[in-house]
Short mmCIF file of C-alpha atoms in Angstrom, two decimals:
data_model
loop_
_atom_site.label_atom_id
_atom_site.label_comp_id
_atom_site.label_asym_id
_atom_site.label_seq_id
_atom_site.Cartn_x
_atom_site.Cartn_y
_atom_site.Cartn_z
CA UNK J 72 -40.26 2.08 -66.30
CA UNK J 73 -38.52 4.03 -63.41
CA UNK J 74 -41.30 3.25 -60.70
CA UNK J 75 -40.36 -0.35 -61.87
CA UNK J 76 -37.00 -0.70 -61.80
CA UNK J 77 -37.20 0.97 -58.34
CA UNK J 78 -39.88 -1.88 -57.60
CA UNK J 79 -37.57 -4.37 -58.67
CA UNK J 80 -34.43 -3.08 -56.99
CA UNK J 81 -36.79 -3.50 -53.78
CA UNK J 82 -37.05 -7.02 -54.33
CA UNK J 83 -33.03 -7.39 -54.48
CA UNK J 84 -33.04 -9.81 -52.15
CA UNK J 85 -35.33 -12.45 -53.30
CA UNK J 86 -33.39 -12.06 -56.80
CA UNK J 87 -29.97 -13.34 -55.43
CA UNK J 88 -32.43 -16.02 -53.58
CA UNK J 89 -33.42 -16.96 -57.13
CA UNK J 90 -29.89 -16.85 -57.85
CA UNK J 91 -28.39 -19.21 -55.84
CA UNK J 92 -31.19 -21.88 -55.86
CA UNK J 93 -30.92 -22.01 -59.49
CA UNK J 94 -26.72 -22.08 -59.14
CA UNK J 95 -27.65 -25.01 -56.54
CA UNK J 96 -29.92 -26.97 -58.46
CA UNK J 97 -27.90 -27.07 -61.70
CA UNK J 98 -24.97 -28.50 -59.96
CA UNK J 99 -27.02 -30.51 -57.13
CA UNK J 100 -25.88 -34.25 -56.84
CA UNK J 101 -23.21 -33.30 -59.57
CA UNK J 102 -20.05 -35.44 -59.76
CA UNK J 103 -18.53 -32.59 -61.76
CA UNK J 104 -19.66 -29.77 -59.77
CA UNK J 105 -18.47 -26.55 -60.79
CA UNK J 106 -16.44 -28.08 -63.78
CA UNK J 107 -19.75 -27.93 -65.78
CA UNK J 108 -19.59 -24.65 -65.68
CA UNK J 109 -16.67 -24.60 -68.47
CA UNK J 110 -17.59 -27.61 -70.45
CA UNK J 111 -19.93 -26.26 -72.99
CA UNK J 112 -17.17 -23.14 -73.70
CA UNK J 113 -14.40 -25.95 -73.61
CA UNK J 114 -16.54 -28.06 -76.28
CA UNK J 115 -16.56 -24.71 -78.36
CA UNK J 116 -13.24 -23.93 -78.46
CA UNK J 117 -12.37 -27.46 -79.41
CA UNK J 118 -14.75 -27.49 -82.07
CA UNK J 119 -13.19 -23.68 -83.04
CA UNK J 120 -9.75 -25.15 -83.11
CA UNK J 121 -10.86 -27.73 -85.47
CA UNK J 122 -12.69 -25.08 -87.59
CA UNK J 123 -9.97 -22.70 -87.39
CA UNK J 124 -7.30 -25.47 -88.44
CA UNK J 125 -9.11 -26.20 -91.32
CA UNK J 126 -9.06 -22.48 -92.81
CA UNK J 127 -5.09 -22.50 -91.93
CA UNK J 128 -4.63 -25.41 -94.19
CA UNK J 129 -6.76 -24.33 -97.07
CA UNK J 130 -5.32 -21.15 -97.00
CA UNK J 131 -1.57 -22.52 -96.72
CA UNK J 132 -1.20 -21.20 -92.98
CA UNK J 133 -0.08 -22.40 -89.76
CA UNK J 134 -2.28 -22.24 -86.80
CA UNK J 135 -0.49 -20.36 -84.22
CA UNK J 136 -1.46 -19.04 -80.48
CA UNK J 137 -3.30 -16.24 -81.25
CA UNK J 138 -5.62 -17.92 -82.99
CA UNK J 139 -6.03 -20.74 -79.99
CA UNK J 140 -6.53 -17.38 -78.04
CA UNK J 141 -9.16 -15.50 -80.35
CA UNK J 142 -11.58 -18.83 -80.47
CA UNK J 143 -10.86 -18.95 -76.78
CA UNK J 144 -12.03 -15.66 -75.94
CA UNK J 145 -14.88 -15.25 -77.97
CA UNK J 146 -16.43 -18.83 -77.29
CA UNK J 147 -17.11 -17.75 -73.23
CA UNK J 148 -18.97 -14.91 -73.77
CA UNK J 149 -20.79 -16.49 -76.71
CA UNK J 150 -21.60 -20.01 -74.66
CA UNK J 151 -22.85 -17.09 -71.88
CA UNK J 152 -25.28 -15.82 -74.46
CA UNK J 153 -26.79 -19.41 -75.66
CA UNK J 154 -26.95 -20.33 -71.69
CA UNK J 155 -28.99 -17.09 -70.54
CA UNK J 156 -31.47 -17.59 -73.25
CA UNK J 157 -31.79 -21.39 -73.21
CA UNK J 158 -32.13 -21.34 -69.19
CA UNK J 159 -34.44 -18.07 -69.32
CA UNK J 160 -36.65 -19.25 -72.12
CA UNK J 161 -38.43 -21.77 -69.74
CA UNK J 162 -38.18 -19.50 -66.52
CA UNK J 163 -41.60 -18.63 -66.51
CA UNK J 164 -43.70 -21.46 -67.08
CA UNK J 165 -41.40 -23.96 -65.34
CA UNK J 166 -42.24 -21.60 -61.95
CA UNK J 167 -46.29 -21.63 -62.61
CA UNK J 168 -47.03 -21.46 -59.20
CA UNK J 169 -45.14 -18.68 -58.11
CA UNK J 170 -45.91 -16.81 -61.20
CA UNK J 171 -49.82 -17.19 -60.54
CA UNK J 172 -49.96 -17.36 -56.65
CA UNK J 173 -47.34 -14.87 -55.37
CA UNK J 174 -47.12 -11.05 -56.06
CA UNK J 175 -43.19 -9.81 -56.74
CA UNK J 176 -41.88 -8.61 -60.23
CA UNK J 177 -41.86 -11.54 -62.71
CA UNK J 178 -39.06 -10.27 -64.10
CA UNK J 179 -37.16 -11.96 -61.43
CA UNK J 180 -37.32 -15.24 -63.55
CA UNK J 181 -35.29 -14.79 -66.51
CA UNK J 182 -33.16 -12.13 -64.97
CA UNK J 183 -32.09 -15.13 -62.36
CA UNK J 184 -31.38 -17.23 -64.84
CA UNK J 185 -28.90 -14.68 -66.72
CA UNK J 186 -27.26 -14.01 -63.34
CA UNK J 187 -26.74 -17.81 -62.92
CA UNK J 188 -25.12 -17.91 -66.30
CA UNK J 189 -22.87 -15.15 -65.65
CA UNK J 190 -21.61 -17.05 -62.62
CA UNK J 191 -20.51 -19.64 -64.81
CA UNK J 192 -19.22 -17.14 -66.62
CA UNK J 193 -17.22 -15.89 -64.09
CA UNK J 194 -15.67 -19.95 -63.21
CA UNK J 195 -15.33 -20.31 -66.74
CA UNK J 196 -13.23 -17.24 -66.94
CA UNK J 197 -10.88 -18.32 -64.16
CA UNK J 198 -9.88 -21.38 -66.69
CA UNK J 199 -9.42 -18.92 -69.36
CA UNK J 200 -6.50 -16.88 -67.44
CA UNK J 201 -4.93 -20.07 -66.91
CA UNK J 202 -5.12 -20.94 -70.71
CA UNK J 203 -4.53 -17.96 -71.98
CA UNK J 204 -1.14 -17.59 -69.67
CA UNK J 205 0.04 -20.96 -71.30
CA UNK J 206 -0.87 -19.38 -74.56
CA UNK J 207 1.88 -16.49 -73.47
CA UNK J 208 -1.27 -14.22 -74.40
CA UNK J 209 0.48 -10.24 -73.55
CA UNK J 210 -1.41 -8.07 -71.43
CA UNK J 211 -2.08 -4.69 -72.86
CA UNK J 212 -3.99 -1.24 -71.90
CA UNK J 213 -7.01 -2.28 -74.12
CA UNK J 214 -8.26 -4.99 -71.60
CA UNK J 215 -10.21 -1.93 -70.15
CA UNK J 216 -12.26 -2.43 -72.84
CA UNK J 217 -13.51 -5.88 -71.32
CA UNK J 218 -15.61 -4.75 -68.35
CA UNK J 219 -17.66 -2.49 -71.17
CA UNK J 220 -17.80 -5.49 -73.49
CA UNK J 221 -19.46 -8.19 -70.81
CA UNK J 222 -22.01 -5.63 -69.47
CA UNK J 223 -22.71 -5.41 -73.40
CA UNK J 224 -23.07 -9.09 -73.54
CA UNK J 225 -25.20 -9.07 -70.27
CA UNK J 226 -27.87 -6.13 -71.46
CA UNK J 227 -27.81 -8.16 -74.79
CA UNK J 228 -28.90 -11.61 -72.63
CA UNK J 229 -30.89 -9.81 -70.41
CA UNK J 230 -33.23 -8.29 -72.96
CA UNK J 231 -33.56 -11.07 -75.22
CA UNK J 232 -34.32 -13.33 -72.20
CA UNK J 233 -37.09 -11.01 -71.03
CA UNK J 234 -38.80 -11.31 -74.62
CA UNK J 235 -38.57 -14.89 -74.82
CA UNK J 236 -39.35 -15.65 -71.57
CA UNK J 237 -42.19 -13.95 -71.57
CA UNK J 238 -43.35 -15.14 -75.28
CA UNK J 239 -43.01 -19.01 -74.23
CA UNK J 240 -45.53 -18.23 -71.76
CA UNK J 241 -48.26 -17.48 -74.44
CA UNK J 242 -46.97 -19.83 -77.20
CA UNK J 243 -44.98 -22.75 -75.77
CA UNK J 244 -43.36 -23.79 -79.65
CA UNK J 245 -41.38 -20.21 -78.71
CA UNK J 246 -38.70 -22.76 -76.86
CA UNK J 247 -38.32 -24.62 -80.02
CA UNK J 248 -37.75 -21.72 -82.05
CA UNK J 249 -35.31 -20.62 -79.55
CA UNK J 250 -33.39 -23.86 -79.97
CA UNK J 251 -32.84 -24.06 -83.32
CA UNK J 252 -31.74 -20.50 -83.89
CA UNK J 253 -29.38 -20.91 -80.99
CA UNK J 254 -28.22 -24.24 -82.69
CA UNK J 255 -27.48 -22.88 -86.16
CA UNK J 256 -26.43 -19.18 -84.81
CA UNK J 257 -23.06 -19.81 -84.31
CA UNK J 258 -22.11 -20.33 -87.74
CA UNK J 259 -23.45 -16.69 -88.53
CA UNK J 260 -21.83 -15.30 -85.60
CA UNK J 261 -17.82 -15.15 -85.41
CA UNK J 262 -16.80 -18.00 -82.89
CA UNK J 263 -15.23 -20.48 -85.04
CA UNK J 264 -13.37 -17.60 -87.75
CA UNK J 265 -12.86 -13.90 -87.56
CA UNK J 266 -14.98 -11.39 -89.70
CA UNK J 267 -11.62 -10.17 -91.38
CA UNK J 268 -11.30 -13.28 -93.15
CA UNK J 269 -14.28 -12.30 -95.42
CA UNK J 270 -12.69 -9.08 -96.72
CA UNK J 271 -15.65 -6.38 -97.18
CA UNK J 272 -17.93 -8.95 -97.19
CA UNK J 273 -17.51 -9.23 -93.14
CA UNK J 274 -19.30 -5.76 -92.71
CA UNK J 275 -22.31 -7.86 -92.97
CA UNK J 276 -21.78 -10.44 -90.33
CA UNK J 277 -20.89 -7.90 -87.94
CA UNK J 278 -24.92 -6.20 -88.26
CA UNK J 279 -25.72 -8.93 -86.12
CA UNK J 280 -25.13 -7.44 -82.55
CA UNK J 281 -23.50 -10.17 -81.02
CA UNK J 282 -20.30 -10.10 -83.48
CA UNK J 283 -18.85 -6.72 -82.85
CA UNK J 284 -18.86 -7.27 -79.07
CA UNK J 285 -16.70 -10.74 -79.73
CA UNK J 286 -14.66 -9.33 -82.47
CA UNK J 287 -13.70 -6.94 -79.26
CA UNK J 288 -12.72 -9.56 -77.42
CA UNK J 289 -10.85 -10.80 -79.55
CA UNK J 290 -9.10 -7.82 -80.38
CA UNK J 291 -8.44 -6.20 -76.64
CA UNK J 292 -7.66 -9.74 -75.44
CA UNK J 293 -5.99 -11.90 -77.79
CA UNK J 294 -4.29 -9.56 -80.57
CA UNK J 295 -3.85 -6.66 -77.64
CA UNK J 296 -5.28 -3.99 -79.79
CA UNK J 297 -8.05 -1.51 -80.34
CA UNK J 298 -11.46 -2.40 -81.34
CA UNK J 299 -13.32 -1.27 -83.97
CA UNK J 300 -14.76 1.44 -82.10
CA UNK J 301 -18.00 2.20 -84.80
CA UNK J 302 -19.21 -1.28 -84.67
CA UNK J 303 -19.06 -1.31 -80.86
CA UNK J 304 -20.72 1.55 -80.68
CA UNK J 305 -23.33 -0.32 -82.52
CA UNK J 306 -23.62 -3.22 -80.11
CA UNK J 307 -23.83 -1.55 -77.26
CA UNK J 308 -26.97 0.94 -78.55
CA UNK J 309 -28.49 -2.26 -79.89
CA UNK J 310 -27.95 -4.00 -76.57
CA UNK J 311 -29.61 -1.17 -74.67
CA UNK J 312 -32.60 -1.02 -76.98
CA UNK J 313 -33.12 -4.24 -76.94
CA UNK J 314 -32.57 -4.59 -73.16
CA UNK J 315 -35.38 -1.55 -72.37
CA UNK J 316 -37.43 -3.13 -75.11
CA UNK J 317 -37.63 -6.32 -73.82
CA UNK J 318 -38.25 -5.21 -70.68
CA UNK J 319 -41.36 -2.77 -71.56
CA UNK J 320 -42.55 -6.15 -73.70
CA UNK J 321 -41.99 -8.10 -70.32
CA UNK J 322 -43.89 -5.65 -67.87
CA UNK J 323 -46.69 -5.03 -71.21
CA UNK J 324 -47.47 -9.16 -71.11
CA UNK J 325 -47.02 -9.43 -67.08
CA UNK J 326 -50.91 -8.82 -66.00
CA UNK J 327 -52.10 -11.36 -68.20
CA UNK J 328 -49.47 -14.05 -67.01
CA UNK J 329 -51.76 -15.75 -64.87
CA UNK J 330 -54.14 -16.30 -67.48
CA UNK J 331 -51.92 -17.67 -69.95
CA UNK J 332 -50.54 -20.25 -67.40
#
């Protein structure tokens, strides 16, 4: 795998060119331009606020700014994960000519899709900072965990993306399975709600590897407190294993790509 990663690094200019192409195609002739990057997170935040307001009413509590901030800071990484998987799923099948005619590391396709979605994440993060300022969200030393959380989510997104992109080339119904899973996954992931709402049973929700990362975003940014380091370590290990396994799975199937197009 070391040799394959070195080869991928040698094609880094092509990778960046593919990322640039994906970004330009996505926003070409778009009236809203880069504002599309914050549309999906905004919709998720809006839906999350409605759900949290419903929780507040049923529990006899008031919806405060920390609840809105918690939904907002979890919506961005969740949108990044979902969009990365969705765009990368068809990244090989949409580029069959390049897959069959030219030699280069084919993992560039799903990775470029993830990196293009990360660009959207960065744009949306700028809007999030402004929102948090108006919500009067404070700052703390726990913000130093944020880069680690971003890396964990990126590794998880890249690993899953390589798996689904390779799988969809052999089985075209993979894209339908992915869409179905992504549609309902938000209900099993603490984006609209917090794990602590479920008491001791909330630990079962944390088995979802994205859940501890999202909860850690909420703890570090919205609530200015330390994340649960044990569960965070679980997600970090899971993300790293997923990336390595996804990369190995992709490279194992790569020699058969041309025959499956």
